[in-house]
Coordinates of N, CA and C in Angstrom, one line a residue:
Q744 N -14.7 5.8 -11.3 CA -15.4 4.7 -10.7 C -15.0 4.3 -9.3
V745 N -13.7 4.3 -9.1 CA -13.1 3.9 -7.8 C -12.1 5.0 -7.5
Q746 N -12.2 5.5 -6.2 CA -11.3 6.5 -5.7 C -10.6 6.0 -4.5
L747 N -9.3 6.3 -4.4 CA -8.5 5.9 -3.3 C -7.7 7.0 -2.7
V748 N -7.6 7.1 -1.4 CA -6.9 8.1 -0.7 C -6.0 7.5 0.3
E749 N -4.7 7.8 0.3 CA -3.7 7.3 1.2 C -3.5 8.4 2.3
S750 N -3.2 7.9 3.5 CA -2.8 8.7 4.6 C -1.9 8.0 5.5
G751 N -1.2 8.7 6.4 CA -0.4 8.1 7.5 C 1.1 8.2 7.3
G752 N 1.5 8.8 6.1 CA 2.9 9.0 5.9 C 3.5 10.1 6.8
G753 N 4.8 10.2 6.8 CA 5.5 11.2 7.7 C 6.9 10.9 7.8
L754 N 7.6 11.5 8.7 CA 9.0 11.4 9.0 C 9.2 10.5 10.3
V755 N 10.0 9.5 10.1 CA 10.3 8.6 11.2 C 11.8 8.3 11.2
Q756 N 12.3 8.0 12.4 CA 13.7 7.6 12.5 C 13.8 6.1 12.2
A757 N 15.0 5.7 11.7 CA 15.3 4.3 11.4 C 15.0 3.4 12.6
G758 N 14.3 2.3 12.3 CA 13.9 1.4 13.4 C 12.5 1.7 13.9
G759 N 11.9 2.8 13.5 CA 10.6 3.2 13.9 C 9.5 2.5 13.1
S760 N 8.2 2.9 13.3 CA 7.1 2.3 12.7 C 6.1 3.4 12.2
L761 N 5.4 3.0 11.2 CA 4.2 3.8 10.7 C 3.1 2.9 10.2
R762 N 1.9 3.4 10.2 CA 0.8 2.7 9.6 C 0.1 3.6 8.6
L763 N 0.1 3.1 7.4 CA -0.5 3.8 6.3 C -1.9 3.2 6.1
S764 N -2.8 4.1 5.7 CA -4.2 3.8 5.4 C -4.6 4.1 4.0
C765 N -5.4 3.3 3.4 CA -5.9 3.5 2.1 C -7.4 3.3 2.1
T766 N -8.2 4.4 1.9 CA -9.6 4.4 2.0 C -10.2 4.4 0.6
V767 N -11.0 3.5 0.3 CA -11.6 3.2 -1.1 C -13.0 3.7 -1.1
S768 N -13.4 4.4 -2.1 CA -14.8 4.9 -2.3 C -15.2 4.7 -3.7
G769 N -16.5 5.0 -4.0 CA -17.0 4.9 -5.3 C -17.5 3.5 -5.5
R770 N -17.3 2.9 -6.7 CA -17.8 1.5 -7.0 C -16.8 0.5 -6.4
T771 N -17.0 0.3 -5.1 CA -16.1 -0.6 -4.4 C -16.3 -2.1 -4.9
D772 N -17.4 -2.4 -5.5 CA -17.6 -3.7 -6.0 C -16.8 -3.9 -7.2
S773 N -16.2 -2.9 -7.8 CA -15.3 -3.0 -8.9 C -13.8 -3.1 -8.4
S774 N -13.6 -3.3 -7.2 CA -12.3 -3.4 -6.6 C -12.1 -4.8 -6.0
Y775 N -11.4 -5.7 -6.7 CA -11.1 -7.0 -6.3 C -10.0 -7.1 -5.3
A776 N -8.9 -6.3 -5.5 CA -7.8 -6.3 -4.7 C -7.2 -5.0 -4.5
I777 N -6.4 -4.7 -3.4 CA -5.7 -3.5 -3.2 C -4.2 -3.8 -3.1
G778 N -3.4 -3.1 -3.8 CA -2.0 -3.2 -3.7 C -1.3 -2.0 -3.2
W779 N -0.2 -2.1 -2.5 CA 0.6 -1.0 -2.0 C 1.9 -1.0 -2.9
F780 N 2.2 0.2 -3.4 CA 3.4 0.4 -4.2 C 4.2 1.5 -3.6
R781 N 5.4 1.6 -4.0 CA 6.3 2.7 -3.6 C 7.2 3.1 -4.7
Q782 N 7.6 4.4 -4.7 CA 8.5 4.9 -5.7 C 9.5 5.8 -5.0
A783 N 10.8 5.4 -5.0 CA 11.8 6.2 -4.4 C 12.4 7.1 -5.5
P784 N 13.1 8.2 -5.0 CA 13.6 9.1 -6.0 C 14.6 8.4 -7.0
G785 N 14.4 8.6 -8.3 CA 15.3 8.0 -9.3 C 15.0 6.5 -9.5
E786 N 14.0 5.9 -8.9 CA 13.8 4.5 -9.0 C 12.5 4.2 -9.7
E787 N 12.3 3.0 -10.1 CA 11.0 2.6 -10.7 C 10.0 2.3 -9.6
R788 N 8.7 2.5 -9.9 CA 7.7 2.1 -9.0 C 7.7 0.6 -8.8
E789 N 7.5 0.1 -7.6 CA 7.5 -1.3 -7.3 C 6.3 -1.7 -6.4
M790 N 5.7 -2.8 -6.6 CA 4.7 -3.4 -5.7 C 5.4 -3.9 -4.5
I791 N 4.9 -3.6 -3.3 CA 5.5 -4.2 -2.1 C 4.5 -5.1 -1.3
A792 N 3.2 -4.9 -1.5 CA 2.3 -5.7 -0.8 C 0.9 -5.7 -1.5
A793 N 0.1 -6.7 -1.3 CA -1.2 -6.7 -1.9 C -2.1 -7.7 -1.2
T794 N -3.4 -7.4 -1.2 CA -4.4 -8.3 -0.6 C -5.7 -8.2 -1.4
N795 N -6.5 -9.3 -1.4 CA -7.9 -9.2 -1.8 C -8.7 -8.9 -0.6
W796 N -10.0 -8.5 -0.8 CA -10.8 -8.1 0.3 C -11.2 -9.2 1.2
S797 N -11.2 -10.4 0.7 CA -11.5 -11.5 1.6 C -10.3 -12.0 2.4
G798 N -9.2 -11.5 2.1 CA -8.0 -11.9 2.8 C -7.4 -13.3 2.5
T799 N -7.9 -13.9 1.5 CA -7.5 -15.2 1.1 C -6.2 -15.2 0.3
S800 N -5.8 -14.1 -0.2 CA -4.6 -14.0 -1.0 C -3.8 -12.7 -0.5
T801 N -2.6 -13.0 -0.2 CA -1.7 -11.9 0.3 C -0.3 -12.0 -0.3
Y802 N 0.3 -10.9 -0.7 CA 1.6 -10.9 -1.3 C 2.5 -9.8 -0.6
Y803 N 3.7 -10.2 -0.4 CA 4.8 -9.3 0.1 C 6.0 -9.4 -0.8
E804 N 6.6 -8.3 -1.1 CA 7.8 -8.2 -1.8 C 8.9 -8.6 -0.8
D805 N 10.0 -9.3 -1.3 CA 11.0 -9.9 -0.4 C 11.6 -8.8 0.5
S806 N 11.8 -7.6 0.1 CA 12.5 -6.6 0.8 C 11.7 -6.2 2.1
V807 N 10.4 -6.4 2.1 CA 9.6 -5.9 3.2 C 9.0 -7.1 4.0
K808 N 9.2 -8.3 3.5 CA 8.6 -9.4 4.1 C 9.1 -9.6 5.5
G809 N 8.2 -9.8 6.5 CA 8.6 -9.9 7.9 C 8.6 -8.5 8.6
R810 N 8.6 -7.4 7.9 CA 8.6 -6.1 8.5 C 7.3 -5.4 8.3
F811 N 6.7 -5.6 7.1 CA 5.4 -4.9 6.7 C 4.3 -5.9 6.8
T812 N 3.1 -5.4 7.2 CA 1.9 -6.3 7.3 C 0.7 -5.5 6.7
I813 N 0.1 -6.2 5.8 CA -1.1 -5.6 5.1 C -2.4 -6.2 5.8
S814 N -3.4 -5.4 6.1 CA -4.6 -5.8 6.7 C -5.8 -5.0 6.2
R815 N -7.0 -5.4 6.5 CA -8.2 -4.8 6.0 C -9.2 -4.5 7.1
D816 N -10.0 -3.5 6.9 CA -11.2 -3.3 7.6 C -12.3 -3.1 6.6
N817 N -13.0 -4.2 6.2 CA -13.9 -4.2 5.1 C -15.1 -3.2 5.4
A818 N -15.5 -3.1 6.6 CA -16.7 -2.3 7.0 C -16.3 -0.8 6.7
K819 N -15.1 -0.4 6.8 CA -14.6 0.9 6.6 C -14.0 1.1 5.2
N820 N -14.0 0.0 4.4 CA -13.4 0.1 3.0 C -12.0 0.6 3.1
T821 N -11.3 0.1 4.0 CA -9.9 0.6 4.3 C -8.9 -0.5 4.3
V822 N -7.8 -0.3 3.7 CA -6.7 -1.3 3.8 C -5.5 -0.6 4.4
Y823 N -4.8 -1.3 5.3 CA -3.7 -0.7 6.1 C -2.4 -1.4 5.7
L824 N -1.3 -0.6 5.9 CA 0.0 -1.2 5.7 C 0.8 -0.8 7.0
R825 N 1.0 -1.7 7.9 CA 1.8 -1.5 9.0 C 3.3 -1.8 8.7
M826 N 4.1 -0.8 8.9 CA 5.5 -0.8 8.6 C 6.3 -0.7 9.8
N827 N 7.1 -1.8 10.1 CA 7.9 -1.9 11.3 C 9.4 -1.9 10.9
N828 N 10.2 -1.6 11.8 CA 11.7 -1.6 11.6 C 12.1 -0.9 10.3
L829 N 11.6 0.3 10.2 CA 11.8 1.1 8.9 C 13.3 1.4 8.8
K830 N 13.7 1.4 7.5 CA 15.1 1.7 7.1 C 15.1 2.9 6.2
P831 N 16.3 3.6 6.1 CA 16.3 4.7 5.2 C 16.0 4.4 3.8
E832 N 16.3 3.2 3.3 CA 15.9 2.8 2.0 C 14.5 2.6 1.7
D833 N 13.6 2.6 2.8 CA 12.2 2.6 2.7 C 11.6 4.0 2.3
T834 N 12.5 5.0 2.3 CA 12.0 6.3 2.0 C 11.5 6.3 0.5
A835 N 10.2 6.8 0.4 CA 9.6 6.8 -0.9 C 8.2 7.4 -0.8
I836 N 7.6 7.6 -2.0 CA 6.2 7.9 -2.0 C 5.4 6.6 -2.1
Y837 N 4.5 6.4 -1.2 CA 3.7 5.2 -1.1 C 2.3 5.4 -1.7
Y838 N 1.9 4.5 -2.6 CA 0.7 4.6 -3.3 C -0.2 3.3 -3.0
C839 N -1.5 3.4 -2.9 CA -2.3 2.3 -3.0 C -3.1 2.3 -4.3
A840 N -3.4 1.1 -4.8 CA -4.1 1.0 -6.1 C -5.1 -0.1 -6.1
S841 N -6.0 -0.1 -6.9 CA -7.1 -1.1 -7.0 C -7.0 -1.9 -8.3
S842 N -7.2 -3.2 -8.1 CA -7.2 -4.1 -9.3 C -8.7 -4.6 -9.4
P843 N -9.4 -4.2 -10.5 CA -10.8 -4.6 -10.5 C -11.0 -6.1 -10.6
Y844 N -10.1 -6.8 -11.3 CA -10.3 -8.3 -11.5 C -9.2 -9.1 -11.0
G845 N -8.3 -8.6 -10.2 CA -7.1 -9.3 -9.8 C -6.0 -9.3 -10.7
G846 N -6.0 -8.5 -11.8 CA -5.0 -8.4 -12.7 C -4.3 -7.0 -12.6
E847 N -4.3 -6.2 -13.7 CA -3.7 -4.9 -13.6 C -4.4 -4.0 -12.7
Y848 N -3.6 -3.1 -12.1 CA -4.1 -2.0 -11.2 C -4.5 -0.8 -12.0
D849 N -5.8 -0.5 -12.1 CA -6.3 0.6 -12.9 C -6.6 1.9 -12.2
Y850 N -6.7 1.8 -10.9 CA -7.1 3.0 -10.1 C -6.0 3.3 -9.0
W851 N -5.6 4.5 -8.9 CA -4.5 4.9 -8.0 C -4.8 6.1 -7.1
G852 N -4.3 6.0 -5.9 CA -4.3 7.2 -5.1 C -3.3 8.2 -5.4
Q853 N -3.2 9.3 -4.7 CA -2.3 10.4 -4.9 C -0.9 10.1 -4.3
G854 N -0.9 9.2 -3.3 CA 0.4 8.9 -2.7 C 0.6 9.6 -1.4
T855 N 1.4 9.1 -0.5 CA 1.8 9.7 0.8 C 3.3 9.5 1.0
Q856 N 3.9 10.5 1.4 CA 5.4 10.5 1.5 C 5.8 9.8 2.9
V857 N 6.7 8.9 2.8 CA 7.4 8.3 3.9 C 8.8 8.6 3.9
T858 N 9.4 9.2 4.9 CA 10.8 9.6 5.0 C 11.4 8.9 6.2
V859 N 12.4 8.2 6.1 CA 13.1 7.5 7.2 C 14.5 8.1 7.3
S860 N 14.7 8.7 8.4 CA 16.0 9.3 8.7 C 17.0 8.3 9.4
S861 N 18.3 8.4 9.1 CA 19.3 7.6 9.6 C 19.8 8.1 10.9

């Protein structure tokens, strides 16, 4: 019903920046909100940011607050995650996911690798 594709990952030095993109297709009317998650090696997957399409509700996990910014381009069905002042501990696979009703996230992208070197 809903497909998501992440892009923009790569290798960056500590202190650098990246912008991730999440393009949503299919039944976009079944997507109330988009969340960004990450999973580092040996760690549990965690939510780091989320927004609804109207922009009236935004969430940031404490470890990224002030460094990461989530934004939208509704005409392109795309959600962005701007990551500034990256740290080695930000190294992870980053996923975007769709919440149809603002609850659980039921649709997931394949992920994009972010590697931050010290």
